[in-house]
GROMACS .gro file of C-alpha atoms in nm:
model
  431
    1MET     CA    1   6.268   7.579  15.979
    2ARG     CA    2   6.433   7.269  16.126
    3ASN     CA    3   6.544   6.997  15.888
    4TYR     CA    4   6.412   6.674  16.042
    5SER     CA    5   6.489   6.319  15.944
    6PRO     CA    6   6.168   6.172  15.797
    7TYR     CA    7   6.166   5.921  16.085
    8HIS     CA    8   6.205   6.190  16.355
    9ILE     CA    9   5.903   6.251  16.578
   10ASP     CA   10   5.812   6.555  16.363
   11GLY     CA   11   5.937   6.404  16.038
   12ILE     CA   12   5.708   6.335  15.741
   13PRO     CA   13   5.818   6.040  15.525
   14LYS     CA   14   5.700   6.013  15.166
   15LEU     CA   15   5.357   5.853  15.135
   16SER     CA   16   5.516   5.558  14.956
   17GLU     CA   17   5.698   5.489  15.285
   18ALA     CA   18   5.441   5.621  15.534
   19ILE     CA   19   5.159   5.398  15.407
   20PRO     CA   20   5.335   5.061  15.459
   21LEU     CA   21   5.489   5.185  15.786
   22GLY     CA   22   5.145   5.296  15.908
   23LEU     CA   23   4.982   4.974  15.792
   24GLN     CA   24   5.227   4.759  15.987
   25HIS     CA   25   5.108   4.937  16.302
   26VAL     CA   26   4.747   4.860  16.207
   27LEU     CA   27   4.822   4.495  16.126
   28ALA     CA   28   4.991   4.448  16.463
   29MET     CA   29   4.689   4.568  16.661
   30PHE     CA   30   4.382   4.521  16.442
   31VAL     CA   31   4.248   4.189  16.571
   32SER     CA   32   4.334   4.277  16.933
   33ASN     CA   33   4.138   4.600  16.890
   34LEU     CA   34   3.818   4.414  16.801
   35THR     CA   35   3.842   4.102  17.017
   36PRO     CA   36   3.753   4.255  17.360
   37VAL     CA   37   3.418   4.387  17.233
   38ILE     CA   38   3.346   4.059  17.052
   39ILE     CA   39   3.408   3.867  17.377
   40VAL     CA   40   3.195   4.091  17.601
   41THR     CA   41   2.905   4.128  17.357
   42GLY     CA   42   2.905   3.750  17.307
   43VAL     CA   43   2.875   3.686  17.681
   44LEU     CA   44   2.597   3.945  17.715
   45ASN     CA   45   2.406   3.820  17.406
   46VAL     CA   46   2.412   4.156  17.227
   47PRO     CA   47   2.209   4.144  16.899
   48MET     CA   48   2.415   4.092  16.583
   49ASP     CA   49   2.323   4.426  16.422
   50VAL     CA   50   2.431   4.613  16.736
   51LYS     CA   51   2.749   4.404  16.761
   52THR     CA   52   2.840   4.493  16.401
   53ASN     CA   53   2.795   4.862  16.477
   54LEU     CA   54   3.012   4.834  16.789
   55ILE     CA   55   3.291   4.666  16.589
   56GLN     CA   56   3.286   4.959  16.346
   57ALA     CA   57   3.295   5.197  16.643
   58CYS     CA   58   3.605   5.019  16.775
   59MET     CA   59   3.793   5.110  16.458
   60LEU     CA   60   3.663   5.468  16.454
   61ILE     CA   61   3.749   5.544  16.818
   62ALA     CA   62   4.089   5.373  16.795
   63GLY     CA   63   4.173   5.592  16.496
   64ILE     CA   64   4.049   5.915  16.656
   65ASN     CA   65   4.223   5.851  16.988
   66THR     CA   66   4.548   5.762  16.810
   67LEU     CA   67   4.535   6.096  16.625
   68VAL     CA   68   4.478   6.281  16.954
   69GLN     CA   69   4.779   6.110  17.113
   70ALA     CA   70   4.998   6.194  16.814
   71TYR     CA   71   4.884   6.550  16.739
   72THR     CA   72   4.716   6.663  17.067
   73ILE     CA   73   4.422   6.890  17.141
   74GLY     CA   74   4.557   7.158  17.373
   75PRO     CA   75   4.715   6.981  17.672
   76VAL     CA   76   4.545   6.650  17.583
   77GLY     CA   77   4.770   6.400  17.407
   78ALA     CA   78   5.130   6.284  17.444
   79ARG     CA   79   5.256   6.415  17.108
   80LEU     CA   80   5.416   6.075  17.064
   81PRO     CA   81   5.366   5.791  16.811
   82ILE     CA   82   5.125   5.610  17.043
   83VAL     CA   83   4.872   5.373  16.882
   84VAL     CA   84   4.547   5.333  17.075
   85GLY     CA   85   4.300   5.043  17.076
   86ILE     CA   86   4.035   4.866  17.283
   87SER     CA   87   4.197   4.727  17.598
   88PHE     CA   88   4.189   4.362  17.709
   89THR     CA   89   4.260   4.486  18.063
   90PHE     CA   90   3.893   4.572  18.115
   91VAL     CA   91   3.736   4.253  17.977
   92PRO     CA   92   3.699   4.053  18.303
   93VAL     CA   93   3.556   4.344  18.504
   94ALA     CA   94   3.330   4.446  18.212
   95ILE     CA   95   3.183   4.095  18.198
   96SER     CA   96   3.130   4.100  18.575
   97ILE     CA   97   2.955   4.440  18.562
   98GLY     CA   98   2.761   4.354  18.247
   99THR     CA   99   2.625   4.031  18.393
  100LYS     CA  100   2.486   4.228  18.686
  101TYR     CA  101   2.388   4.562  18.531
  102GLY     CA  102   2.394   4.512  18.152
  103MET     CA  103   2.577   4.719  17.891
  104GLU     CA  104   2.440   5.039  18.044
  105GLY     CA  105   2.618   4.960  18.372
  106ILE     CA  106   2.947   4.898  18.189
  107LEU     CA  107   2.925   5.223  17.994
  108GLY     CA  108   2.836   5.435  18.297
  109ALA     CA  109   3.136   5.296  18.483
  110VAL     CA  110   3.361   5.353  18.180
  111MET     CA  111   3.254   5.717  18.152
  112VAL     CA  112   3.329   5.790  18.519
  113GLY     CA  113   3.650   5.584  18.508
  114GLY     CA  114   3.771   5.776  18.202
  115LEU     CA  115   3.720   6.109  18.380
  116PHE     CA  116   3.906   5.964  18.680
  117GLU     CA  117   4.205   5.869  18.463
  118ALA     CA  118   4.205   6.216  18.306
  119CYS     CA  119   4.235   6.360  18.658
  120ILE     CA  120   4.533   6.130  18.721
  121GLY     CA  121   4.691   6.283  18.410
  122LEU     CA  122   4.638   6.634  18.548
  123CYS     CA  123   4.828   6.537  18.865
  124MET     CA  124   5.105   6.349  18.684
  125LYS     CA  125   5.370   6.618  18.729
  126LYS     CA  126   5.333   6.597  19.108
  127ILE     CA  127   5.358   6.217  19.121
  128ARG     CA  128   5.627   6.179  18.851
  129ARG     CA  129   5.898   6.156  19.120
  130PHE     CA  130   5.758   5.815  19.212
  131PHE     CA  131   5.852   5.687  18.865
  132PRO     CA  132   6.233   5.703  18.825
  133PRO     CA  133   6.395   5.497  18.545
  134VAL     CA  134   6.415   5.179  18.755
  135VAL     CA  135   6.038   5.190  18.827
  136THR     CA  136   5.927   5.272  18.471
  137GLY     CA  137   6.179   5.015  18.349
  138VAL     CA  138   6.019   4.748  18.568
  139VAL     CA  139   5.677   4.837  18.420
  140VAL     CA  140   5.803   4.823  18.060
  141LEU     CA  141   5.995   4.501  18.123
  142SER     CA  142   5.686   4.344  18.286
  143ILE     CA  143   5.472   4.443  17.987
  144GLY     CA  144   5.721   4.274  17.754
  145LEU     CA  145   5.735   3.957  17.964
  146SER     CA  146   5.355   3.936  17.987
  147LEU     CA  147   5.313   3.976  17.609
  148ILE     CA  148   5.571   3.722  17.491
  149PRO     CA  149   5.332   3.427  17.560
  150VAL     CA  150   5.063   3.616  17.363
  151GLY     CA  151   5.299   3.632  17.067
  152ILE     CA  152   5.377   3.261  17.091
  153ASN     CA  153   5.006   3.175  17.110
  154SER     CA  154   4.948   3.374  16.793
  155PHE     CA  155   5.256   3.217  16.630
  156ALA     CA  156   5.105   2.872  16.692
  157GLY     CA  157   4.771   2.962  16.533
  158GLY     CA  158   4.576   3.151  16.800
  159VAL     CA  159   4.425   3.030  17.127
  160GLY     CA  160   4.131   2.799  17.064
  161ALA     CA  161   4.224   2.721  16.703
  162SER     CA  162   4.156   2.360  16.605
  163ASP     CA  163   4.501   2.340  16.444
  164PHE     CA  164   4.684   2.516  16.727
  165GLY     CA  165   5.051   2.420  16.727
  166SER     CA  166   5.033   2.244  16.391
  167LEU     CA  167   5.347   2.226  16.177
  168THR     CA  168   5.166   2.437  15.917
  169ASN     CA  169   5.108   2.722  16.161
  170LEU     CA  170   5.456   2.701  16.309
  171GLY     CA  171   5.611   2.688  15.963
  172LEU     CA  172   5.412   2.990  15.844
  173GLY     CA  173   5.504   3.188  16.155
  174ALA     CA  174   5.870   3.090  16.121
  175ALA     CA  175   5.872   3.195  15.755
  176VAL     CA  176   5.737   3.540  15.845
  177LEU     CA  177   5.986   3.577  16.130
  178THR     CA  178   6.273   3.480  15.898
  179VAL     CA  179   6.170   3.742  15.640
  180VAL     CA  180   6.143   4.009  15.911
  181ILE     CA  181   6.489   3.924  16.051
  182ILE     CA  182   6.656   3.923  15.708
  183LEU     CA  183   6.500   4.254  15.603
  184LYS     CA  184   6.566   4.419  15.939
  185GLN     CA  185   6.931   4.314  15.964
  186PHE     CA  186   7.054   4.300  15.605
  187THR     CA  187   6.870   4.580  15.422
  188LYS     CA  188   6.835   4.955  15.461
  189GLY     CA  189   6.563   5.215  15.408
  190ILE     CA  190   6.197   5.121  15.373
  191THR     CA  191   6.264   4.746  15.344
  192SER     CA  192   6.430   4.757  15.688
  193THR     CA  193   6.186   4.991  15.865
  194GLY     CA  194   5.889   4.826  15.693
  195SER     CA  195   6.009   4.471  15.760
  196VAL     CA  196   5.703   4.382  15.971
  197PHE     CA  197   5.461   4.494  15.698
  198ILE     CA  198   5.654   4.320  15.420
  199GLY     CA  199   5.687   4.001  15.626
  200THR     CA  200   5.313   4.004  15.698
  201VAL     CA  201   5.224   4.054  15.330
  202PHE     CA  202   5.460   3.769  15.240
  203GLY     CA  203   5.295   3.541  15.496
  204PHE     CA  204   4.945   3.637  15.379
  205ILE     CA  205   5.033   3.558  15.016
  206VAL     CA  206   5.176   3.220  15.118
  207ALA     CA  207   4.857   3.150  15.318
  208LEU     CA  208   4.643   3.239  15.014
  209ILE     CA  209   4.846   3.015  14.783
  210PHE     CA  210   4.808   2.716  15.014
  211GLY     CA  211   4.442   2.783  15.099
  212LEU     CA  212   4.511   2.866  15.464
  213THR     CA  213   4.285   3.172  15.483
  214ASP     CA  214   3.912   3.227  15.434
  215LEU     CA  215   3.808   3.535  15.232
  216SER     CA  216   3.432   3.489  15.284
  217PRO     CA  217   3.408   3.754  15.563
  218ILE     CA  218   3.508   4.018  15.306
  219LYS     CA  219   3.221   3.920  15.074
  220GLU     CA  220   2.968   3.931  15.358
  221MET     CA  221   3.049   4.290  15.461
  222PRO     CA  222   2.869   4.593  15.307
  223PHE     CA  223   3.075   4.847  15.112
  224VAL     CA  224   2.974   5.148  15.325
  225SER     CA  225   2.831   5.176  15.676
  226ILE     CA  226   2.835   5.463  15.929
  227PRO     CA  227   2.912   5.388  16.298
  228ARG     CA  228   2.635   5.513  16.528
  229PRO     CA  229   2.683   5.644  16.883
  230LEU     CA  230   2.461   5.569  17.183
  231SER     CA  231   2.361   5.213  17.100
  232TYR     CA  232   2.301   5.194  17.476
  233GLY     CA  233   2.240   5.444  17.753
  234PHE     CA  234   2.426   5.485  18.082
  235ALA     CA  235   2.363   5.351  18.431
  236PHE     CA  236   2.573   5.448  18.732
  237HIS     CA  237   2.627   5.200  19.016
  238ALA     CA  238   2.881   5.264  19.293
  239ASP     CA  239   3.027   4.911  19.302
  240ALA     CA  240   3.065   4.898  18.924
  241ILE     CA  241   3.228   5.242  18.915
  242PHE     CA  242   3.474   5.152  19.193
  243ALA     CA  243   3.578   4.829  19.020
  244MET     CA  244   3.624   5.010  18.689
  245MET     CA  245   3.826   5.290  18.851
  246MET     CA  246   4.068   5.034  18.990
  247MET     CA  247   4.120   4.898  18.641
  248PHE     CA  248   4.178   5.250  18.510
  249ILE     CA  249   4.468   5.279  18.754
  250VAL     CA  250   4.604   4.958  18.602
  251SER     CA  251   4.558   5.105  18.254
  252ALA     CA  252   4.736   5.428  18.354
  253VAL     CA  253   5.034   5.228  18.481
  254GLU     CA  254   5.052   5.038  18.151
  255THR     CA  255   5.030   5.365  17.956
  256VAL     CA  256   5.322   5.507  18.158
  257GLY     CA  257   5.516   5.195  18.059
  258ASP     CA  258   5.421   5.223  17.692
  259MET     CA  259   5.516   5.591  17.669
  260SER     CA  260   5.845   5.519  17.844
  261GLY     CA  261   5.906   5.232  17.602
  262VAL     CA  262   5.839   5.453  17.298
  263THR     CA  263   6.072   5.734  17.405
  264MET     CA  264   6.350   5.501  17.522
  265GLY     CA  265   6.323   5.258  17.231
  266GLY     CA  266   6.269   5.520  16.960
  267ALA     CA  267   6.464   5.820  17.088
  268GLY     CA  268   6.691   5.690  17.366
  269ARG     CA  269   6.546   5.922  17.631
  270GLU     CA  270   6.303   5.921  17.921
  271VAL     CA  271   5.944   6.036  17.877
  272THR     CA  272   5.882   6.397  17.987
  273ASP     CA  273   5.629   6.524  18.243
  274ARG     CA  274   5.432   6.693  17.964
  275GLU     CA  275   5.415   6.374  17.759
  276LEU     CA  276   5.306   6.166  18.059
  277SER     CA  277   5.039   6.413  18.166
  278GLY     CA  278   4.899   6.466  17.816
  279GLY     CA  279   4.911   6.097  17.730
  280ILE     CA  280   4.720   5.984  18.038
  281MET     CA  281   4.463   6.264  17.999
  282ALA     CA  282   4.412   6.155  17.638
  283ASP     CA  283   4.373   5.795  17.752
  284GLY     CA  284   4.103   5.892  18.001
  285LEU     CA  285   3.907   6.132  17.781
  286GLY     CA  286   3.937   5.888  17.491
  287CYS     CA  287   3.758   5.633  17.709
  288VAL     CA  288   3.477   5.882  17.770
  289LEU     CA  289   3.439   5.908  17.392
  290ALA     CA  290   3.446   5.528  17.371
  291SER     CA  291   3.157   5.506  17.620
  292ILE     CA  292   2.949   5.743  17.404
  293PHE     CA  293   2.995   5.497  17.117
  294SER     CA  294   2.901   5.211  17.354
  295ILE     CA  295   3.236   5.030  17.347
  296LEU     CA  296   3.496   4.929  17.604
  297PRO     CA  297   3.780   5.160  17.717
  298THR     CA  298   4.078   5.229  17.495
  299THR     CA  299   4.445   5.248  17.590
  300SER     CA  300   4.792   5.254  17.435
  301PHE     CA  301   4.886   4.929  17.259
  302SER     CA  302   5.215   4.775  17.368
  303GLN     CA  303   5.271   4.585  17.042
  304ASN     CA  304   5.298   4.919  16.864
  305THR     CA  305   5.549   5.037  17.122
  306GLY     CA  306   5.752   4.733  17.019
  307ILE     CA  307   5.731   4.832  16.651
  308VAL     CA  308   5.869   5.180  16.730
  309THR     CA  309   6.152   5.020  16.929
  310MET     CA  310   6.227   4.767  16.657
  311THR     CA  311   6.217   5.007  16.360
  312GLY     CA  312   6.333   5.330  16.526
  313VAL     CA  313   6.059   5.516  16.337
  314MET     CA  314   5.927   5.786  16.574
  315SER     CA  315   5.733   5.982  16.310
  316ARG     CA  316   5.389   6.082  16.435
  317PHE     CA  317   5.285   6.115  16.072
  318VAL     CA  318   5.333   5.740  16.027
  319VAL     CA  319   5.092   5.648  16.310
  320GLY     CA  320   4.860   5.921  16.181
  321VAL     CA  321   4.847   5.740  15.846
  322GLY     CA  322   4.772   5.417  16.032
  323ALA     CA  323   4.495   5.595  16.225
  324MET     CA  324   4.335   5.709  15.898
  325PHE     CA  325   4.325   5.347  15.780
  326LEU     CA  326   4.147   5.254  16.104
  327ILE     CA  327   3.893   5.532  16.052
  328ALA     CA  328   3.845   5.427  15.689
  329GLY     CA  329   3.785   5.070  15.807
  330ALA     CA  330   3.505   5.200  16.030
  331PHE     CA  331   3.318   5.345  15.729
  332PHE     CA  332   3.420   5.083  15.470
  333PRO     CA  333   3.374   4.744  15.643
  334LYS     CA  334   3.523   4.544  15.355
  335LEU     CA  335   3.857   4.715  15.420
  336GLY     CA  336   3.842   4.621  15.786
  337ALA     CA  337   3.739   4.264  15.701
  338LEU     CA  338   4.047   4.227  15.478
  339LEU     CA  339   4.269   4.277  15.782
  340THR     CA  340   4.076   4.026  15.994
  341VAL     CA  341   4.138   3.735  15.755
  342VAL     CA  342   4.517   3.745  15.796
  343PRO     CA  343   4.600   3.415  15.976
  344SER     CA  344   4.708   3.443  16.341
  345SER     CA  345   5.035   3.262  16.273
  346VAL     CA  346   5.128   3.528  16.015
  347ILE     CA  347   5.076   3.806  16.269
  348GLY     CA  348   5.248   3.600  16.539
  349GLY     CA  349   5.557   3.558  16.324
  350SER     CA  350   5.647   3.922  16.382
  351LEU     CA  351   5.484   3.966  16.725
  352VAL     CA  352   5.730   3.736  16.903
  353MET     CA  353   6.013   3.969  16.801
  354ILE     CA  354   5.813   4.288  16.861
  355PHE     CA  355   5.716   4.188  17.216
  356ALA     CA  356   6.074   4.090  17.301
  357MET     CA  357   6.180   4.439  17.186
  358ILE     CA  358   5.954   4.587  17.456
  359PHE     CA  359   6.140   4.377  17.712
  360ILE     CA  360   6.470   4.516  17.581
  361SER     CA  361   6.340   4.874  17.617
  362GLY     CA  362   6.267   4.796  17.982
  363VAL     CA  363   6.621   4.665  18.029
  364ASN     CA  364   6.761   4.984  17.873
  365LEU     CA  365   6.556   5.199  18.111
  366ILE     CA  366   6.659   4.999  18.418
  367THR     CA  367   7.029   5.010  18.330
  368LYS     CA  368   7.036   5.389  18.289
  369GLU     CA  369   7.147   5.386  18.654
  370PRO     CA  370   7.387   5.137  18.821
  371LEU     CA  371   7.201   4.814  18.900
  372ARG     CA  372   7.313   4.766  19.258
  373GLY     CA  373   7.194   4.834  19.611
  374LYS     CA  374   6.848   4.993  19.616
  375ASN     CA  375   6.784   4.951  19.243
  376ALA     CA  376   6.882   4.584  19.253
  377VAL     CA  377   6.640   4.519  19.541
  378ILE     CA  378   6.357   4.705  19.363
  379LEU     CA  379   6.412   4.507  19.042
  380SER     CA  380   6.452   4.164  19.201
  381VAL     CA  381   6.156   4.187  19.441
  382SER     CA  382   5.910   4.359  19.205
  383LEU     CA  383   5.993   4.135  18.911
  384GLY     CA  384   6.016   3.817  19.117
  385VAL     CA  385   5.681   3.862  19.290
  386GLY     CA  386   5.503   4.036  19.001
  387TYR     CA  387   5.607   3.801  18.723
  388GLY     CA  388   5.566   3.506  18.960
  389LEU     CA  389   5.202   3.590  19.036
  390GLY     CA  390   5.140   3.659  18.669
  391ALA     CA  391   5.271   3.313  18.583
  392VAL     CA  392   5.091   3.143  18.875
  393PRO     CA  393   4.763   3.336  18.928
  394GLY     CA  394   4.627   3.042  19.130
  395ALA     CA  395   4.842   3.163  19.419
  396LEU     CA  396   4.571   3.425  19.482
  397VAL     CA  397   4.284   3.176  19.479
  398ASN     CA  398   4.184   3.256  19.839
  399PHE     CA  399   4.160   3.631  19.779
  400PRO     CA  400   3.838   3.813  19.677
  401GLU     CA  401   3.760   3.828  19.305
  402SER     CA  402   3.826   4.203  19.297
  403ILE     CA  403   4.183   4.146  19.419
  404ARG     CA  404   4.239   3.863  19.169
  405LEU     CA  405   4.114   4.080  18.882
  406ILE     CA  406   4.359   4.358  18.962
  407PHE     CA  407   4.666   4.167  19.080
  408GLY     CA  408   4.634   3.817  18.936
  409GLY     CA  409   4.642   3.887  18.565
  410SER     CA  410   4.966   3.974  18.389
  411GLY     CA  411   5.165   4.068  18.700
  412ILE     CA  412   5.224   4.421  18.566
  413VAL     CA  413   5.026   4.588  18.845
  414VAL     CA  414   5.199   4.386  19.119
  415SER     CA  415   5.543   4.464  18.976
  416ALA     CA  416   5.462   4.834  18.938
  417SER     CA  417   5.308   4.861  19.286
  418ILE     CA  418   5.602   4.691  19.457
  419ALA     CA  419   5.853   4.899  19.259
  420VAL     CA  420   5.682   5.228  19.355
  421ILE     CA  421   5.650   5.131  19.724
  422LEU     CA  422   6.011   5.011  19.756
  423ASN     CA  423   6.138   5.322  19.576
  424ILE     CA  424   5.962   5.535  19.840
  425LEU     CA  425   6.056   5.328  20.145
  426LEU     CA  426   6.414   5.222  20.077
  427PRO     CA  427   6.692   5.474  20.149
  428ASN     CA  428   6.912   5.588  19.862
  429ASP     CA  429   7.251   5.423  19.832
  430LYS     CA  430   7.540   5.604  19.999
  431LYS     CA  431   7.781   5.752  19.747
   0.00000   0.00000   0.00000
């Protein structure tokens, strides 16, 4: 029997450590896991009782799909500490489909798109050669760059908040960030690896003391409620399916980046063919399960990749504990509501550092090989054009909406596409 470190991928920390380490994963993704469904159901005027059920389903499916990624079912799953949640990537196309065909049209397209992504996973070994370190590094780096503004928005109080950018929000976020930095750099053991959780608890307590958080949502929730599948049926329309399949390609690219970020940031190695194939298959089949519970597609969450990179904790048991809290939140709504009342600036205090860690993982991947000649061209062109279009999406204003949806968002898809194409077309450097 091998003697693993408790933070090794197969290690099992004591519950007194695993619970706070798992909870910091949940805290980092909880609101983001619920928001996409809240947005889409709001636009489509879904009844409140159905919306409540779908929110519970978001927690249940996120927990189940996280467990599958960590512990696998046969060839399905990466066997990595990947945390899964409802993806923002699909929100614009889901609204477009839902406006035309209703929730049934969205769910039919999600089911087919999930099967399509699972097929991509089956073929991953054959196409892996198109993803050398410089290409996967560009994807990971692009993910980090695209998320840093998200962290700053949260730090300032959350987009749309009436007190966005107030000194109170900035001060609260700065206090959390300071606690995280001190614990991470100047302590050892659980206080270092659990710095995000401890910093978040500190910020929440400060917010409670100064009356900066509202606990009424906890009182309004029932103690026990069971998520129900099939709130809606399925409708299959060719145009909706095609649009959704394109977004599943985007999601697969992001998942490749997240898995690469986890293995490089947590273990200092590249992701294997088996991990890539199993992870993408799990992503796709997890989305099929999501469609059965009438919610949007799930995917790996980059903020949790950042936590692995920042803490160095690769233990699958830790994310498994976090997944069990998500599942418990699905059946005990008051528990889930407790996590939703944590102020955005408290979460943002740690997110700005977590997202920057993803960027650093991308840099580490890219610099595994000398950054000159072919690799320098791939990096400069893909990052320049991709990040540029992500920062200035109006540059694509004269293109069809379908093109803008795919290429005009974060810039990740543009960067990845250019990196793959240049890697194929450009000759290798002469030795």
